[in-house]
Amino acid sequence: MPKNTFFNLPEDKREKILDSAIDEFAKYSYHKASINRIVKKSGIAKGSFYQYFEDKKDLYKYIIDISTQKKLKYLTYVMNNLNRLNFFQIVRELYLAGIKFAKDNPKLSEIANNFVRDTDSNLKDEILESGIKKSNNLFKQLLTQGIDNGDIDPNIDIDLVAYVITSLSISISEYFIKEVKGEDEMEIMAFVDKMLYIIENGIKNKNKGN
Amino acid sequence: MPKNTFFNLPEDKREKILDSAIDEFAKYSYHKASINRIVKKSGIAKGSFYQYFEDKKDLYKYIIDISTQKKLKYLTYVMNNLNRLNFFQIVRELYLAGIKFAKDNPKLSEIANNFVRDTDSNLKDEILESGIKKSNNLFKQLLTQGIDNGDIDPNIDIDLVAYVITSLSISISEYFIKEVKGEDEMEIMAFVDKMLYIIENGIKNKNKGN
DNA sequence: ATATAATATGACTACAAAGTCACATGACCT
DNA sequence: AGGTCATGTGACTTTGTAGTCATATTATAT
């Protein structure tokens, strides 16, 4: 966590520092990102930076935190309706929220994705305790429920499917940002529905009349 | 490409340098990897390194190349039977080959995966010209054929599915190495078939009798 | 106005990186 | 043996990094 001095700063200055840092971490990986560039961009002295933050990791942690908090806000609807929605509806809402978050916060989203994909497990472990495994477990739970309800094919491998759905959630928001760039809500929903159609039904032609 | 001096080296020395470099790049990302560590591990002088390679990038390119060439060898069966196999059979063979490659060459596979996932697009562009887009295009072609044959549901979004199948190919080999660690051929095949079952049929329960 | 505490500063340290270069060693030919 | 050319070497340069610290500035309280 940043020091008190950082939170005592006037808002515009605090924002400028954060924006510069977010720019930097969106452009460069954690290790390549440079405090020197960040302080130059923010127009503060190097020494001041260390009045605000313990070290580089402290700042990075804080930004990952901001990203997580913001994304969670997009997910509240899903979280509040876990009982009322079935598995496919939940996945649909999660994907939708994920894309909306990425569209509204492209840099934060990129930082978070890079973080998840990063292979430096030491850094990861220090920053969050098995956060990904948590979301994986959520899917596993939902899948088990779905099988009990009869919604989901009992033949599937739950662990595998949970893993697939988790990694797809990153892929599809990246794909959407890169390739679709849809503007309105309808387009996003149409895209998510296409994705979900595949997860639900697969891609085999069931009407094949050979 | 390494300089001639490198290829003139006695094989054991050449191998030792390559092994050290592969170790290093498997452990660290391109930017974090250190030439100093590599030369120390290989037992050669720093100056010698630059007799063998133009620079760090030259070595990295070469290793990516080795990895690609080796993986391609695993894929020859698929490539030679593109006409005889249908879409699902091809994907099955591709996934199988991918996992086998990862199992036999865990470090090279990790380096290649990190490379694909890396966000440094400058570096990427310098090293290969749209190699991923190429494999993506292969899938797109196969999907179009599959739809024409009636194998594949014509309602799918080809670009999206091609993207998904490509990114899944990385995910599943990583998942297999991390979570399954199956020893024999049968286990790998069973795992791939489970994956393929999902892609073909989705995960919805079609026999639901609500 | 004066004293005290909080904040701002950039030159500085210590370190590690990639890449260079003058020179040393060794092989091979005449 | 002498000469030539390829290869080996590690101290060195340059550049960039994270983090420090003595000092200057500013705000606050008395």
Coordinates of C-alpha atoms (C1' of nucleotides) in Angstrom, one line a residue:
Chain A
M1 CA 0.0 0.0 0.0
P2 CA 1.2 3.5 -0.8
K3 CA 2.2 5.7 2.2
N4 CA 0.0 8.3 3.7
T5 CA 1.8 11.1 2.0
F6 CA 0.5 9.7 -1.3
F7 CA -3.1 9.9 -0.2
N8 CA -2.6 13.3 1.3
L9 CA -1.6 14.6 -2.1
P10 CA -4.0 16.9 -4.0
E11 CA -6.2 14.8 -6.3
D12 CA -4.8 16.1 -9.6
K13 CA -1.2 15.3 -8.6
R14 CA -2.2 11.9 -7.4
E15 CA -4.1 11.2 -10.6
K16 CA -1.2 12.3 -12.7
I17 CA 1.2 10.0 -11.0
L18 CA -1.2 7.1 -11.3
D19 CA -1.9 7.8 -14.9
S20 CA 1.8 7.9 -15.7
A21 CA 2.3 4.7 -13.9
I22 CA -0.6 3.0 -15.6
D23 CA 0.7 4.1 -18.9
E24 CA 4.1 2.7 -18.1
F25 CA 2.9 -0.7 -16.9
A26 CA 0.5 -1.0 -19.9
K27 CA 3.4 -0.4 -22.2
Y28 CA 6.1 -2.4 -20.4
S29 CA 6.1 -5.5 -18.3
Y30 CA 6.7 -5.2 -14.6
H31 CA 10.4 -5.7 -14.9
K32 CA 10.9 -3.5 -17.9
A33 CA 8.8 -0.7 -16.5
S34 CA 11.0 2.2 -15.2
I35 CA 10.5 4.4 -12.2
N36 CA 12.7 7.0 -13.8
R37 CA 10.2 7.3 -16.7
I38 CA 7.3 7.3 -14.4
V39 CA 8.6 10.2 -12.3
K40 CA 9.6 12.1 -15.5
K41 CA 6.1 11.7 -16.9
S42 CA 4.5 12.7 -13.7
G43 CA 6.7 15.7 -13.3
I44 CA 7.8 14.7 -9.8
A45 CA 11.3 14.1 -8.3
K46 CA 12.6 10.7 -7.9
G47 CA 12.9 11.2 -4.2
S48 CA 9.2 12.2 -4.0
F49 CA 8.3 8.9 -5.5
Y50 CA 9.8 7.1 -2.6
Q51 CA 7.9 9.4 -0.2
Y52 CA 4.7 8.1 -1.7
F53 CA 5.6 4.4 -2.3
E54 CA 7.7 1.9 -0.5
D55 CA 9.2 0.6 -3.8
K56 CA 8.4 -0.4 -7.3
K57 CA 6.4 -3.4 -6.2
D58 CA 4.3 -1.3 -3.8
L59 CA 3.2 0.8 -6.8
Y60 CA 2.5 -2.2 -9.0
K61 CA 0.5 -4.0 -6.3
Y62 CA -1.6 -0.9 -5.9
I63 CA -2.3 -0.7 -9.6
I64 CA -3.2 -4.4 -9.8
D65 CA -5.5 -3.7 -6.9
I66 CA -7.2 -0.7 -8.6
S67 CA -7.7 -2.9 -11.7
T68 CA -9.2 -5.7 -9.6
Q69 CA -11.5 -3.4 -7.7
K70 CA -12.7 -1.7 -10.8
K71 CA -13.3 -5.0 -12.6
L72 CA -15.2 -6.3 -9.6
K73 CA -17.6 -3.4 -9.9
Y74 CA -18.5 -4.7 -13.4
L75 CA -19.1 -8.1 -11.9
T76 CA -21.5 -7.1 -9.1
Y77 CA -24.6 -7.9 -11.1
V78 CA -23.4 -11.5 -11.7
M79 CA -22.3 -11.9 -8.1
N80 CA -25.7 -10.8 -6.8
N81 CA -27.6 -13.2 -9.0
L82 CA -25.6 -16.4 -8.7
N83 CA -28.6 -18.3 -7.5
R84 CA -31.1 -17.0 -10.0
L85 CA -29.0 -17.5 -13.1
N86 CA -28.1 -20.8 -14.7
F87 CA -24.5 -21.6 -15.7
F88 CA -24.7 -20.3 -19.2
Q89 CA -26.3 -17.1 -18.1
I90 CA -23.6 -16.6 -15.5
V91 CA -20.8 -17.2 -18.0
R92 CA -22.5 -14.9 -20.4
E93 CA -22.7 -12.1 -17.8
L94 CA -19.1 -12.7 -16.8
Y95 CA -17.8 -12.4 -20.3
L96 CA -20.0 -9.4 -21.0
A97 CA -18.7 -7.7 -17.9
G98 CA -15.1 -8.6 -18.8
I99 CA -15.4 -7.1 -22.2
K100 CA -17.1 -4.0 -21.0
F101 CA -14.4 -3.5 -18.4
A102 CA -11.7 -4.0 -21.0
K103 CA -13.4 -1.5 -23.4
D104 CA -13.8 1.1 -20.7
N105 CA -10.3 0.5 -19.1
P106 CA -8.1 -0.8 -21.9
K107 CA -4.8 0.0 -20.1
L108 CA -5.8 -1.4 -16.7
S109 CA -7.2 -4.5 -18.5
E110 CA -3.9 -5.0 -20.4
I111 CA -2.0 -4.7 -17.1
A112 CA -4.2 -7.2 -15.5
N113 CA -3.9 -9.6 -18.4
N114 CA -0.2 -9.3 -18.5
F115 CA -0.1 -10.0 -14.8
V116 CA -2.2 -13.1 -15.1
R117 CA -0.1 -14.4 -18.0
D118 CA 3.2 -13.5 -16.5
T119 CA 5.4 -16.5 -15.6
D120 CA 7.2 -14.9 -12.7
S121 CA 5.5 -16.9 -10.0
N122 CA 7.4 -15.3 -7.2
L123 CA 6.1 -11.9 -8.0
K124 CA 2.6 -13.3 -8.5
D125 CA 2.6 -15.1 -5.1
E126 CA 3.6 -11.9 -3.4
I127 CA 0.9 -9.9 -4.9
L128 CA -2.1 -12.2 -4.6
E129 CA -2.8 -15.5 -3.0
S130 CA -4.1 -17.8 -5.7
G131 CA -6.6 -15.3 -7.1
I132 CA -6.8 -17.2 -10.3
K133 CA -7.4 -20.5 -8.6
K134 CA -10.2 -18.8 -6.8
S135 CA -12.0 -17.9 -10.0
N136 CA -11.3 -21.3 -11.3
N137 CA -12.9 -22.8 -8.3
L138 CA -16.0 -20.6 -8.8
F139 CA -16.4 -22.1 -12.3
K140 CA -15.9 -25.6 -10.9
Q141 CA -18.6 -25.1 -8.3
L142 CA -21.0 -23.7 -11.0
L143 CA -20.2 -26.6 -13.3
T144 CA -21.0 -29.1 -10.6
Q145 CA -24.3 -27.4 -9.9
G146 CA -25.0 -27.2 -13.6
I147 CA -24.5 -30.9 -14.0
D148 CA -26.8 -31.6 -11.0
N149 CA -29.5 -29.3 -12.5
G150 CA -29.2 -31.2 -15.8
D151 CA -28.0 -28.0 -17.6
I152 CA -24.6 -29.4 -18.4
D153 CA -23.4 -32.5 -20.0
P154 CA -22.3 -34.8 -17.2
N155 CA -19.6 -36.3 -19.6
I156 CA -17.4 -33.3 -19.4
D157 CA -14.2 -33.0 -17.4
I158 CA -15.0 -30.4 -14.9
D159 CA -11.4 -29.3 -14.2
L160 CA -10.6 -29.0 -17.8
V161 CA -13.7 -27.1 -18.7
A162 CA -13.2 -24.7 -15.8
Y163 CA -9.7 -24.1 -17.0
V164 CA -10.8 -23.6 -20.6
I165 CA -13.5 -21.1 -19.6
T166 CA -11.1 -19.2 -17.4
S167 CA -8.5 -18.9 -20.1
L168 CA -11.1 -18.1 -22.7
S169 CA -12.3 -15.2 -20.6
I170 CA -9.0 -13.5 -21.2
S171 CA -8.7 -14.5 -24.8
I172 CA -12.1 -13.2 -25.8
S173 CA -11.7 -9.8 -24.2
E174 CA -8.4 -9.5 -25.9
Y175 CA -9.8 -10.6 -29.2
F176 CA -12.7 -8.2 -28.9
I177 CA -10.5 -5.3 -28.2
K178 CA -8.1 -6.1 -31.0
E179 CA -10.4 -7.4 -33.7
V180 CA -13.9 -6.3 -33.1
K181 CA -13.7 -3.0 -31.5
G182 CA -17.5 -2.8 -31.4
E183 CA -18.9 0.4 -30.2
D184 CA -22.4 -0.2 -28.8
E185 CA -23.7 -2.6 -26.2
M186 CA -25.6 -4.6 -28.8
E187 CA -22.5 -5.5 -30.6
I188 CA -20.7 -6.7 -27.5
M189 CA -23.7 -8.8 -26.6
A190 CA -23.9 -10.3 -30.0
F191 CA -20.2 -11.2 -29.8
V192 CA -20.5 -12.8 -26.4
D193 CA -23.5 -14.8 -27.6
K194 CA -21.5 -16.2 -30.5
M195 CA -18.8 -17.2 -28.1
L196 CA -21.3 -18.8 -25.7
Y197 CA -23.0 -20.6 -28.6
I198 CA -19.7 -22.4 -29.2
I199 CA -19.2 -23.3 -25.6
E200 CA -22.8 -24.6 -25.3
N201 CA -23.1 -26.4 -28.6
G202 CA -19.7 -26.9 -29.9
I203 CA -18.9 -26.4 -33.6
K204 CA -20.0 -29.8 -35.0
N205 CA -22.8 -29.6 -37.5
K206 CA -25.6 -31.7 -36.0
N207 CA -27.8 -31.5 -39.0
K208 CA -25.3 -33.1 -41.3
G209 CA -27.1 -35.3 -43.7
N210 CA -24.3 -37.3 -45.3
Chain B
M1 CA 21.6 -16.3 -37.3
P2 CA 24.7 -17.1 -35.2
K3 CA 28.1 -16.5 -36.9
N4 CA 30.1 -19.2 -38.5
T5 CA 32.4 -19.3 -35.6
F6 CA 29.5 -20.8 -33.6
F7 CA 28.9 -23.5 -36.1
N8 CA 32.6 -24.3 -36.3
L9 CA 32.7 -25.0 -32.6
P10 CA 33.0 -28.6 -31.3
E11 CA 29.6 -30.1 -30.8
D12 CA 29.8 -30.5 -27.0
K13 CA 30.8 -26.9 -26.5
R14 CA 28.0 -25.7 -28.9
E15 CA 25.5 -27.8 -27.0
K16 CA 26.6 -26.5 -23.7
I17 CA 26.1 -22.9 -24.8
L18 CA 22.7 -23.7 -26.2
D19 CA 21.6 -25.7 -23.2
S20 CA 22.7 -22.8 -20.9
A21 CA 20.8 -20.3 -23.1
I22 CA 17.7 -22.5 -23.2
D23 CA 17.8 -22.8 -19.4
E24 CA 18.1 -19.1 -19.1
F25 CA 15.3 -18.2 -21.4
A26 CA 13.0 -20.8 -19.9
K27 CA 13.6 -19.3 -16.5
Y28 CA 13.5 -15.6 -17.5
S29 CA 11.7 -13.6 -20.0
Y30 CA 13.7 -12.2 -22.9
H31 CA 14.4 -8.9 -21.2
K32 CA 15.2 -10.4 -17.8
A33 CA 17.5 -13.1 -19.3
S34 CA 21.1 -12.3 -18.8
I35 CA 24.1 -12.8 -21.2
N36 CA 26.4 -12.7 -18.2
R37 CA 24.6 -15.6 -16.6
I38 CA 24.6 -17.5 -19.8
V39 CA 28.3 -17.2 -20.4
K40 CA 29.0 -18.1 -16.8
K41 CA 26.9 -21.2 -17.1
S42 CA 28.5 -22.2 -20.4
G43 CA 32.0 -21.6 -19.1
I44 CA 32.9 -19.2 -21.9
A45 CA 34.2 -15.7 -21.9
K46 CA 31.9 -12.8 -22.5
G47 CA 33.9 -11.8 -25.6
S48 CA 33.5 -15.3 -27.0
F49 CA 29.8 -15.0 -26.9
Y50 CA 30.0 -12.0 -29.2
Q51 CA 32.2 -14.0 -31.5
Y52 CA 29.4 -16.5 -31.9
F53 CA 26.3 -14.3 -31.9
E54 CA 25.6 -10.8 -33.2
D55 CA 23.8 -9.9 -30.0
K56 CA 21.2 -11.1 -27.5
K57 CA 18.4 -11.0 -30.0
D58 CA 20.4 -13.1 -32.4
L59 CA 20.7 -15.9 -29.8
Y60 CA 17.0 -15.6 -28.9
K61 CA 15.9 -15.7 -32.5
Y62 CA 18.0 -18.8 -33.0
I63 CA 16.4 -20.6 -30.0
I64 CA 12.9 -19.6 -31.1
D65 CA 13.9 -21.1 -34.5
I66 CA 15.1 -24.3 -33.0
S67 CA 11.9 -24.6 -31.0
T68 CA 9.8 -24.0 -34.1
Q69 CA 11.7 -26.4 -36.2
K70 CA 11.4 -29.1 -33.5
K71 CA 7.7 -28.6 -33.1
L72 CA 7.2 -28.7 -36.8
K73 CA 8.7 -32.2 -36.8
Y74 CA 6.0 -33.3 -34.5
L75 CA 3.4 -31.8 -36.9
T76 CA 4.6 -33.5 -40.1
Y77 CA 2.0 -36.3 -39.9
V78 CA -0.8 -33.8 -39.8
M79 CA 0.7 -31.7 -42.5
N80 CA 1.0 -34.7 -44.8
N81 CA -2.5 -35.7 -44.3
L82 CA -4.4 -32.5 -44.5
N83 CA -6.6 -33.8 -47.3
R84 CA -7.3 -37.2 -45.9
L85 CA -8.3 -36.0 -42.4
N86 CA -11.4 -34.0 -41.5
F87 CA -11.3 -30.9 -39.4
F88 CA -11.7 -32.6 -36.0
Q89 CA -9.2 -35.2 -36.9
I90 CA -6.7 -32.5 -37.8
V91 CA -7.3 -30.5 -34.7
R92 CA -6.9 -33.7 -32.7
E93 CA -3.6 -34.5 -34.3
L94 CA -2.4 -30.9 -33.9
Y95 CA -3.3 -30.9 -30.2
L96 CA -1.7 -34.3 -29.7
A97 CA 1.5 -33.2 -31.4
G98 CA 1.5 -30.0 -29.4
I99 CA 1.3 -31.9 -26.1
K100 CA 3.9 -34.5 -27.1
F101 CA 6.2 -31.7 -28.1
A102 CA 5.7 -29.9 -24.8
K103 CA 6.3 -33.2 -22.9
D104 CA 9.5 -34.0 -24.7
N105 CA 10.8 -30.4 -24.8
P106 CA 9.4 -28.7 -21.7
K107 CA 11.9 -25.8 -21.8
L108 CA 11.7 -25.1 -25.5
S109 CA 7.9 -25.3 -25.2
E110 CA 7.9 -22.8 -22.3
I111 CA 10.1 -20.4 -24.2
A112 CA 7.9 -20.6 -27.3
N113 CA 4.7 -20.1 -25.2
N114 CA 6.2 -17.1 -23.4
F115 CA 7.2 -15.7 -26.8
V116 CA 3.7 -16.0 -28.2
R117 CA 2.2 -14.5 -25.1
D118 CA 4.7 -11.7 -24.8
T119 CA 3.3 -8.3 -25.5
D120 CA 6.5 -6.7 -26.8
S121 CA 5.2 -6.4 -30.4
N122 CA 8.4 -4.8 -31.7
L123 CA 10.5 -7.8 -30.7
K124 CA 7.9 -10.2 -32.1
D125 CA 7.7 -8.5 -35.4
E126 CA 11.4 -8.6 -35.7
I127 CA 11.6 -12.3 -35.0
L128 CA 8.8 -13.6 -37.1
E129 CA 6.5 -12.2 -39.7
S130 CA 3.0 -12.9 -38.5
G131 CA 3.7 -16.5 -37.6
I132 CA 0.7 -16.7 -35.4
K133 CA -1.6 -15.2 -38.0
K134 CA -0.3 -17.9 -40.3
S135 CA -1.5 -20.7 -38.0
N136 CA -4.7 -18.8 -37.5
N137 CA -5.2 -18.7 -41.3
L138 CA -4.6 -22.4 -41.5
F139 CA -7.5 -22.9 -39.1
K140 CA -9.7 -20.5 -41.0
Q141 CA -9.1 -22.4 -44.2
L142 CA -9.8 -25.7 -42.5
L143 CA -13.0 -24.3 -40.9
T144 CA -14.3 -23.0 -44.3
Q145 CA -13.6 -26.4 -45.8
G146 CA -15.3 -28.1 -42.8
I147 CA -18.4 -26.0 -43.3
D148 CA -18.5 -26.8 -47.0
N149 CA -18.2 -30.5 -46.2
G150 CA -21.0 -30.2 -43.7
D151 CA -18.7 -31.3 -40.9
I152 CA -19.0 -27.9 -39.1
D153 CA -21.9 -25.9 -38.0
P154 CA -22.3 -23.0 -40.5
N155 CA -23.6 -20.7 -37.8
I156 CA -20.2 -20.3 -36.2
D157 CA -18.0 -17.2 -36.5
I158 CA -15.0 -18.5 -38.3
D159 CA -12.5 -15.8 -37.2
L160 CA -13.6 -16.2 -33.6
V161 CA -13.4 -20.0 -33.7
A162 CA -10.0 -19.9 -35.4
Y163 CA -8.8 -17.6 -32.7
V164 CA -10.2 -19.7 -29.9
I165 CA -8.7 -22.9 -31.2
T166 CA -5.3 -21.3 -31.6
S167 CA -5.3 -19.9 -28.1
L168 CA -6.6 -23.2 -26.7
S169 CA -3.8 -25.0 -28.3
I170 CA -1.4 -23.2 -26.0
S171 CA -3.7 -23.4 -22.9
I172 CA -4.2 -27.2 -23.2
S173 CA -0.5 -28.0 -23.5
E174 CA 0.2 -25.9 -20.5
Y175 CA -2.7 -27.4 -18.6
F176 CA -1.6 -30.9 -19.5
I177 CA 2.0 -30.2 -18.4
K178 CA 0.9 -28.5 -15.1
E179 CA -2.1 -30.6 -14.0
V180 CA -2.2 -33.9 -15.8
K181 CA 1.4 -34.9 -16.3
G182 CA 0.3 -38.1 -18.0
E183 CA 3.0 -40.5 -18.7
D184 CA 1.8 -42.7 -21.5
E185 CA 0.5 -42.1 -25.0
M186 CA -3.0 -43.3 -24.1
E187 CA -3.4 -40.8 -21.3
I188 CA -2.5 -37.9 -23.7
M189 CA -4.9 -39.2 -26.3
A190 CA -7.7 -39.5 -23.7
F191 CA -7.0 -36.0 -22.6
V192 CA -7.0 -34.5 -26.1
D193 CA -10.2 -36.4 -26.9
K194 CA -11.9 -34.9 -23.9
M195 CA -10.9 -31.4 -25.1
L196 CA -12.1 -32.2 -28.6
Y197 CA -15.4 -33.5 -27.3
I198 CA -16.0 -30.0 -25.8
I199 CA -15.1 -28.2 -29.0
E200 CA -17.2 -30.6 -31.1
N201 CA -20.3 -30.8 -28.9
G202 CA -20.1 -28.0 -26.4
I203 CA -21.0 -28.6 -22.8
K204 CA -24.7 -28.3 -22.8
N205 CA -26.7 -31.4 -21.8
K206 CA -28.7 -32.3 -24.9
N207 CA -30.6 -35.0 -23.1
K208 CA -32.1 -32.7 -20.5
G209 CA -35.6 -33.8 -19.8
N210 CA -37.0 -30.9 -17.8
Chain C
dA1 C1' 7.5 36.1 13.9
dT2 C1' 9.3 31.7 15.3
dA3 C1' 9.6 26.9 15.8
dT4 C1' 8.3 22.5 14.3
dA5 C1' 6.9 19.1 11.5
dA6 C1' 5.8 17.4 6.8
dT7 C1' 7.0 17.2 2.2
dA8 C1' 10.0 18.1 -2.1
dT9 C1' 14.3 17.5 -4.4
dG10 C1' 18.0 15.7 -7.5
dA11 C1' 22.6 14.5 -7.1
dC12 C1' 24.3 10.4 -5.5
dT13 C1' 25.3 5.3 -4.6
dA14 C1' 25.5 0.7 -5.8
dC15 C1' 24.7 -2.4 -9.0
dA16 C1' 23.8 -5.1 -13.3
dA17 C1' 23.1 -5.0 -17.9
dA18 C1' 24.7 -5.3 -23.1
dG19 C1' 28.2 -4.7 -25.9
dT20 C1' 33.5 -3.5 -27.1
dC21 C1' 38.3 -3.9 -27.8
dA22 C1' 43.2 -4.4 -27.3
dC23 C1' 45.6 -8.2 -26.7
dA24 C1' 46.6 -13.4 -25.9
dT25 C1' 46.5 -17.9 -27.5
dG26 C1' 46.4 -21.5 -30.7
dA27 C1' 46.1 -23.7 -35.4
dC28 C1' 47.7 -24.2 -39.8
dC29 C1' 50.4 -23.3 -43.8
dT30 C1' 55.0 -22.3 -46.1
Chain D
dA1 C1' 60.9 -21.2 -37.3
dG2 C1' 58.1 -17.5 -39.0
dG3 C1' 54.0 -15.6 -40.6
dT4 C1' 49.0 -15.5 -41.0
dC5 C1' 44.5 -15.9 -39.7
dA6 C1' 40.7 -17.5 -36.8
dT7 C1' 39.4 -17.8 -32.2
dG8 C1' 39.6 -16.9 -27.1
dT9 C1' 39.6 -13.5 -23.3
dG10 C1' 38.2 -10.4 -19.4
dA11 C1' 38.8 -5.7 -18.2
dC12 C1' 36.5 -1.9 -19.7
dT13 C1' 32.8 1.5 -21.4
dT14 C1' 28.3 3.1 -21.6
dT15 C1' 23.9 3.0 -20.2
dG16 C1' 20.2 2.2 -17.4
dT17 C1' 18.3 0.6 -13.2
dA18 C1' 16.2 0.9 -8.1
dG19 C1' 16.7 3.1 -4.2
dT20 C1' 19.0 6.8 -0.7
dC21 C1' 20.0 10.9 1.7
dA22 C1' 21.4 15.5 3.0
dT23 C1' 19.4 19.5 2.2
dA24 C1' 15.8 22.9 0.7
dT25 C1' 11.2 24.3 0.7
dT26 C1' 6.7 24.7 2.4
dA27 C1' 2.8 24.4 5.5
dT28 C1' 1.1 24.5 10.2
dA29 C1' 0.9 25.7 14.9
dT30 C1' 2.1 28.7 18.7

